[in-house]
Coordinates of C-alpha atoms in Angstrom, one line a residue:
M68 CA -11.5 -42.9 -9.1
F69 CA -10.9 -39.6 -7.3
S70 CA -10.9 -35.8 -8.1
L71 CA -8.5 -33.0 -7.2
N72 CA -9.1 -29.3 -6.5
Y73 CA -5.6 -28.4 -7.7
R74 CA -5.6 -26.5 -11.0
R75 CA -2.0 -27.4 -11.9
A76 CA -1.6 -30.7 -10.2
G77 CA -3.3 -32.9 -12.8
S78 CA -0.5 -33.2 -15.4
R79 CA 2.2 -33.5 -12.7
L80 CA 0.2 -36.2 -10.9
V81 CA -0.1 -38.3 -14.1
C82 CA 3.6 -37.9 -14.9
G83 CA 4.5 -38.7 -11.3
I84 CA 2.4 -41.8 -11.1
R85 CA 3.7 -43.1 -14.4
T86 CA 7.2 -42.6 -13.2
I87 CA 6.6 -44.4 -10.0
L88 CA 4.6 -47.3 -11.5
G89 CA 7.2 -47.8 -14.2
D90 CA 9.5 -49.2 -11.5
R91 CA 8.7 -52.8 -10.4
H92 CA 9.7 -51.9 -6.8
A93 CA 7.4 -48.9 -6.8
S94 CA 4.6 -49.9 -4.4
S95 CA 6.5 -48.9 -1.3
R96 CA 7.2 -45.4 -2.7
L97 CA 3.9 -44.6 -4.3
A98 CA 2.5 -42.7 -1.4
S99 CA 5.6 -40.6 -0.9
G100 CA 5.8 -39.8 -4.6
I101 CA 2.2 -38.6 -4.7
H102 CA 2.8 -36.6 -1.5
T103 CA 5.7 -34.8 -3.2
I104 CA 3.6 -33.9 -6.2
L105 CA 0.6 -32.7 -4.3
G106 CA 2.2 -31.4 -1.1
D107 CA -0.7 -32.6 1.1
K108 CA -0.2 -35.6 3.3
A109 CA -3.9 -36.5 3.7
V110 CA -4.6 -36.4 0.0
A111 CA -1.5 -38.3 -0.7
I112 CA -2.4 -41.1 1.6
G113 CA -5.9 -41.3 0.2
I114 CA -4.8 -41.4 -3.4
A115 CA -2.0 -44.0 -2.6
T116 CA -4.6 -46.2 -0.9
A117 CA -6.9 -46.0 -3.9
F118 CA -4.1 -46.9 -6.3
L119 CA -2.7 -49.7 -4.1
S120 CA -6.2 -51.3 -3.9
T121 CA -6.5 -51.5 -7.7
P122 CA -5.0 -54.2 -10.0
L123 CA -2.2 -51.7 -10.8
A124 CA -0.5 -52.7 -7.6
A125 CA -0.6 -56.4 -8.4
Q126 CA 2.4 -57.8 -10.2
P127 CA 2.0 -60.8 -12.5
F128 CA 3.9 -64.1 -12.3
A129 CA 6.1 -65.5 -15.0
Y130 CA 6.0 -69.3 -15.6
I131 CA 9.3 -70.8 -16.8
S132 CA 9.4 -74.3 -18.1
N133 CA 12.5 -76.1 -17.0
Q134 CA 12.7 -78.9 -19.6
L135 CA 15.6 -80.9 -18.1
A136 CA 14.2 -80.6 -14.5
D137 CA 10.6 -81.6 -15.4
S138 CA 9.3 -78.5 -13.6
V139 CA 7.9 -75.0 -14.0
S140 CA 9.4 -72.1 -11.9
V141 CA 6.9 -69.4 -10.8
I142 CA 8.6 -66.0 -10.7
D143 CA 6.9 -63.2 -8.7
T144 CA 7.9 -60.2 -10.8
A145 CA 7.3 -57.8 -7.9
T146 CA 10.1 -59.3 -5.9
G147 CA 12.2 -60.8 -8.7
S148 CA 12.3 -64.2 -7.1
V149 CA 11.1 -67.8 -7.6
V150 CA 8.2 -68.3 -5.2
D151 CA 7.3 -71.9 -6.2
T152 CA 8.4 -74.8 -8.4
I153 CA 5.7 -77.0 -9.9
A154 CA 6.5 -80.6 -11.0
V155 CA 5.5 -81.1 -14.6
P156 CA 6.6 -84.4 -16.0
G157 CA 7.2 -85.0 -19.7
K158 CA 10.0 -82.5 -20.5
P159 CA 7.9 -79.3 -20.4
A160 CA 8.7 -76.9 -23.3
G161 CA 6.0 -74.6 -24.5
V162 CA 4.0 -72.3 -22.2
A163 CA 0.7 -70.4 -22.7
V164 CA -0.9 -68.4 -19.9
A165 CA -4.7 -68.1 -20.0
P166 CA -6.0 -64.5 -20.3
D167 CA -7.5 -64.5 -16.8
G168 CA -4.2 -65.9 -15.4
N169 CA -6.0 -68.8 -13.6
K170 CA -4.4 -71.6 -15.7
V171 CA -1.2 -72.2 -17.5
Y172 CA -0.9 -74.7 -20.4
V173 CA 2.5 -76.4 -20.7
S174 CA 3.4 -78.6 -23.7
T175 CA 5.0 -81.9 -22.6
P176 CA 6.7 -83.6 -25.6
E177 CA 7.6 -86.8 -23.8
A178 CA 4.1 -87.1 -22.4
K179 CA 2.7 -86.5 -25.9
G180 CA 0.5 -83.7 -25.0
F181 CA 0.2 -80.8 -22.5
A182 CA -0.3 -80.2 -18.8
V183 CA -2.9 -77.9 -17.2
V184 CA -1.6 -76.0 -14.3
D185 CA -3.9 -74.3 -11.7
T186 CA -2.1 -71.1 -10.8
K187 CA -3.9 -70.6 -7.5
K188 CA -3.1 -74.2 -6.3
R189 CA 0.2 -74.2 -8.1
E190 CA -0.2 -77.7 -9.2
V191 CA -1.0 -79.8 -12.3
I192 CA -4.7 -80.5 -12.4
G193 CA -4.9 -82.3 -15.7
S194 CA -3.1 -83.6 -18.7
V195 CA -4.3 -83.9 -22.3
A196 CA -2.9 -86.4 -24.8
V197 CA -2.5 -84.8 -28.3
N198 CA 0.3 -86.3 -30.4
D199 CA 4.0 -87.4 -30.2
G200 CA 5.6 -84.1 -31.0
T201 CA 3.8 -81.4 -29.1
L202 CA 5.9 -78.3 -28.8
G203 CA 4.4 -74.8 -29.5
I204 CA 1.3 -73.9 -27.6
A205 CA -1.0 -70.9 -27.5
V206 CA -4.4 -69.9 -26.0
S207 CA -7.0 -67.7 -27.6
P208 CA -7.5 -64.1 -26.3
D209 CA -10.9 -65.2 -24.9
G210 CA -9.5 -68.2 -23.2
K211 CA -11.9 -70.6 -24.9
R212 CA -9.4 -72.5 -27.1
I213 CA -6.0 -74.0 -26.8
Y214 CA -3.8 -74.6 -29.9
V215 CA -1.0 -77.1 -29.9
A216 CA 1.6 -77.7 -32.7
D217 CA 2.8 -81.2 -33.4
W218 CA 6.4 -81.2 -34.7
Y219 CA 6.2 -84.7 -36.2
K220 CA 2.7 -84.9 -37.5
N221 CA 2.8 -81.5 -39.2
N222 CA -0.5 -80.3 -37.8
V223 CA -2.1 -78.1 -35.2
S224 CA -4.7 -79.4 -32.8
V225 CA -7.6 -77.2 -31.6
I226 CA -8.7 -78.0 -28.1
D227 CA -11.8 -76.7 -26.2
A228 CA -10.5 -75.2 -23.0
D229 CA -13.5 -76.3 -20.9
S230 CA -13.9 -79.9 -22.0
L231 CA -10.2 -80.3 -23.0
Q232 CA -11.4 -82.3 -26.0
I233 CA -9.8 -81.9 -29.5
I234 CA -12.2 -80.1 -31.8
K235 CA -10.2 -80.4 -35.0
T236 CA -6.7 -81.1 -36.3
I237 CA -5.4 -78.8 -39.0
S238 CA -2.6 -79.8 -41.4
V239 CA 0.1 -77.1 -41.8
G240 CA 3.7 -77.1 -43.0
E241 CA 6.5 -79.3 -41.9
S242 CA 7.6 -79.2 -38.2
P243 CA 5.3 -76.5 -36.9
S244 CA 6.8 -74.8 -33.9
G245 CA 5.8 -71.3 -32.7
L246 CA 2.1 -70.2 -32.6
V247 CA 0.5 -66.9 -32.1
V248 CA -3.2 -65.7 -32.1
S249 CA -4.2 -62.3 -33.5
P250 CA -5.5 -59.8 -30.9
D251 CA -9.0 -59.9 -32.5
N252 CA -9.1 -63.7 -32.2
R253 CA -9.5 -64.1 -35.9
W254 CA -6.3 -65.7 -37.0
L255 CA -3.8 -68.2 -35.8
Y256 CA -0.2 -68.0 -37.2
V257 CA 2.1 -71.0 -37.3
A258 CA 5.8 -71.1 -37.9
N259 CA 6.7 -74.2 -40.0
R260 CA 10.4 -74.8 -39.5
I261 CA 11.3 -77.2 -42.2
S262 CA 8.9 -75.6 -44.8
N263 CA 10.4 -72.2 -44.2
S264 CA 6.9 -70.7 -44.0
V265 CA 4.2 -69.3 -41.8
S266 CA 0.6 -70.6 -42.1
Q267 CA -2.4 -68.3 -41.5
I268 CA -5.3 -70.2 -40.1
D269 CA -8.8 -68.8 -40.2
L270 CA -10.3 -69.4 -36.8
K271 CA -13.8 -69.3 -38.0
T272 CA -13.5 -72.0 -40.5
L273 CA -10.4 -73.7 -38.9
T274 CA -8.7 -73.9 -42.3
V275 CA -5.4 -72.6 -43.6
K276 CA -6.2 -69.5 -45.7
K277 CA -2.7 -68.3 -46.8
T278 CA 1.0 -69.3 -46.4
A279 CA 3.9 -66.9 -46.5
Q280 CA 7.5 -67.9 -47.3
V281 CA 10.0 -66.6 -44.7
G282 CA 13.6 -67.2 -43.9
T283 CA 15.4 -70.5 -43.2
H284 CA 14.0 -72.6 -40.3
P285 CA 11.5 -70.2 -38.7
F286 CA 10.8 -71.0 -35.0
G287 CA 9.4 -68.3 -32.7
L288 CA 7.1 -65.5 -33.8
T289 CA 5.1 -62.7 -32.3
I290 CA 2.4 -60.3 -33.5
D291 CA 2.0 -56.6 -32.9
S292 CA -0.9 -55.1 -30.8
R293 CA -2.9 -54.1 -33.9
G294 CA -2.5 -57.5 -35.6
E295 CA -0.8 -55.9 -38.6
R296 CA 2.6 -57.4 -38.5
I297 CA 4.2 -60.7 -37.4
Y298 CA 7.9 -61.0 -36.6
V299 CA 9.4 -64.4 -37.3
A300 CA 12.8 -65.6 -36.0
N301 CA 14.6 -67.7 -38.6
V302 CA 17.1 -69.9 -36.8
K303 CA 19.2 -71.0 -39.8
S304 CA 19.4 -67.7 -41.7
D305 CA 20.1 -65.6 -38.6
D306 CA 17.4 -63.1 -39.4
V307 CA 13.8 -62.0 -38.7
T308 CA 11.2 -61.8 -41.4
V309 CA 8.6 -59.1 -41.0
V310 CA 5.2 -60.2 -42.5
E311 CA 2.3 -57.9 -43.3
T312 CA -0.7 -59.9 -42.2
A313 CA -3.3 -58.3 -44.5
R314 CA -1.6 -59.7 -47.5
M315 CA 0.5 -62.4 -45.8
K316 CA 3.6 -61.0 -47.6
P317 CA 7.1 -60.4 -46.2
I318 CA 7.9 -56.7 -46.2
A319 CA 11.4 -56.8 -44.7
T320 CA 14.2 -59.1 -43.5
V321 CA 16.3 -57.9 -40.5
K322 CA 19.7 -59.4 -39.9
V323 CA 20.3 -60.3 -36.2
N324 CA 22.8 -62.6 -34.6
M325 CA 23.4 -66.3 -34.4
L326 CA 20.5 -68.7 -34.2
P327 CA 17.6 -66.4 -33.4
Y328 CA 15.0 -68.4 -31.6
A329 CA 12.1 -66.3 -30.4
T330 CA 10.8 -62.7 -30.4
A331 CA 8.9 -60.2 -28.2
L332 CA 7.7 -56.6 -28.6
A333 CA 8.0 -53.8 -26.0
L334 CA 7.4 -50.0 -25.6
N335 CA 4.2 -49.8 -27.6
D336 CA 5.5 -52.1 -30.3
S337 CA 8.5 -49.8 -31.0
R338 CA 11.1 -52.3 -30.0
L339 CA 11.5 -55.9 -31.1
L340 CA 13.7 -58.1 -29.0
V341 CA 15.1 -61.4 -30.4
T342 CA 16.9 -64.1 -28.5
N343 CA 20.0 -65.3 -30.2
Q344 CA 20.8 -68.8 -29.0
D345 CA 24.4 -69.2 -30.2
D346 CA 26.0 -66.1 -28.8
G347 CA 24.0 -65.5 -25.6
S348 CA 22.5 -62.3 -26.7
V349 CA 19.3 -60.4 -27.4
S350 CA 19.0 -58.2 -30.5
V351 CA 17.0 -55.1 -30.3
V352 CA 15.3 -53.9 -33.5
D353 CA 13.7 -50.5 -34.1
T354 CA 10.3 -51.5 -35.7
E355 CA 10.1 -48.2 -37.5
T356 CA 13.4 -48.3 -39.3
L357 CA 13.6 -52.1 -39.1
K358 CA 17.3 -51.9 -38.1
E359 CA 19.1 -53.6 -35.2
I360 CA 20.0 -50.8 -32.7
A361 CA 21.5 -52.8 -29.8
L362 CA 22.8 -56.2 -28.8
I363 CA 22.4 -57.1 -25.2
T364 CA 24.4 -59.9 -23.5
V365 CA 22.3 -62.3 -21.5
G366 CA 22.8 -65.9 -20.3
T367 CA 24.0 -68.9 -22.3
K368 CA 21.6 -70.3 -24.9
P369 CA 18.7 -67.8 -24.5
E370 CA 15.4 -69.2 -25.8
G371 CA 12.0 -68.1 -24.6
I372 CA 11.2 -64.4 -24.3
S373 CA 8.1 -62.5 -23.0
T374 CA 7.3 -59.0 -22.1
H375 CA 5.8 -57.9 -18.7
P376 CA 2.4 -56.2 -18.9
D377 CA 4.1 -52.9 -18.0
D378 CA 5.4 -53.1 -21.6
R379 CA 8.9 -52.2 -20.5
H380 CA 10.5 -55.2 -18.8
V381 CA 11.4 -58.2 -20.9
Y382 CA 12.1 -61.7 -19.5
V383 CA 14.5 -64.1 -21.2
A384 CA 14.9 -67.8 -20.3
N385 CA 18.5 -69.0 -20.6
W386 CA 18.6 -72.7 -21.3
F387 CA 22.2 -73.6 -20.4
D388 CA 22.4 -71.3 -17.3
G389 CA 19.0 -72.3 -15.9
N390 CA 18.1 -68.7 -15.2
V391 CA 16.1 -65.7 -16.5
S392 CA 17.5 -62.4 -17.5
V393 CA 15.3 -59.3 -17.0
I394 CA 15.9 -56.5 -19.6
D395 CA 14.8 -52.9 -19.3
A396 CA 13.6 -52.1 -22.8
R397 CA 14.2 -48.3 -22.2
T398 CA 17.8 -48.5 -21.0
L399 CA 18.6 -51.7 -23.0
K400 CA 20.3 -53.2 -20.0
V401 CA 19.9 -56.4 -18.0
I402 CA 18.7 -55.3 -14.6
D403 CA 18.2 -58.6 -12.9
T404 CA 19.1 -62.3 -13.2
I405 CA 16.8 -64.9 -11.5
Q406 CA 17.8 -68.5 -11.0
T407 CA 15.2 -70.9 -12.2
G408 CA 15.9 -74.6 -13.1
E409 CA 17.8 -76.9 -15.4
G410 CA 17.0 -76.3 -19.1
S411 CA 14.9 -73.2 -18.7
R412 CA 13.1 -72.9 -22.1
A413 CA 9.8 -71.1 -21.7
F414 CA 8.9 -71.2 -25.4
G415 CA 5.7 -69.1 -25.9
Q416 CA 3.8 -66.5 -23.9
F417 CA 4.9 -67.3 -20.3
M418 CA 4.0 -64.0 -18.6
G419 CA 0.7 -63.6 -16.7
K420 CA -1.4 -60.5 -16.9

């Protein structure tokens, strides 16, 4: 992007930029920060301009389903405010943001399917009928397929993202809920609440390959960046099962708090954050020691949780309070609370890239 003729500036420049960009209010201070490091106003302005013209300066949006309000709140993560509210009928619950950020898929249980939201127009541009109990929803890393879990029919529907036609319906365990696709787009993992299991679906053959038994009433789950582990929140047993994906075998059970609902990873997969519905908290687990290291108070009835692309800030949807708590995964503190809508659920991957 640019070159420098300063022998010692390089390492300080990288460190300074990381420090500045690690703050979500950083854009206004980027030029002055670089100027401090380099000691040259002209160079500082040139570098700041280059950085601010790149995607690093753009902040993503978070899309929060408000189930009781039949709406989705759009949060601008740069300002920490709701910039739009989109009407989504059918009691919206699950959320999946397409990889390019142009569309958001929102499951609508009462409408028996899901809605397609255009993020530029900020409106619903289509709806797809699937089944009576649509809840968990996910989109493939290449954006070509959408996966929808049906709570009542005990299956997962595979939908072509272009045609919005159902390609196949795959039988899984009882009451499938959370869904997650592996980073290499090879596997789909499904939490089966009543069966106390997780199904591994081969996305080449669209068949279940293996099933792992986990804790009692699994609901939300997440996968690490290497696709080696999945972390499953078990609502009834108040714990998280850690499953090794290569063998589809549990390798640990981590006790958390009351009614764990969903999970998210932060800080290069070193921290696992778990929403605990019944005590208004988020458990923080060290993924190396697999021990709970902190308990953070958030809003009442926290449910959905997603990590900002900066890998540091974690957003938690609080159902009863109708708001979102923002956690700094480094300091393990709530740094912001954003009012959204009634029944904020946001189950799934609701954060844009």
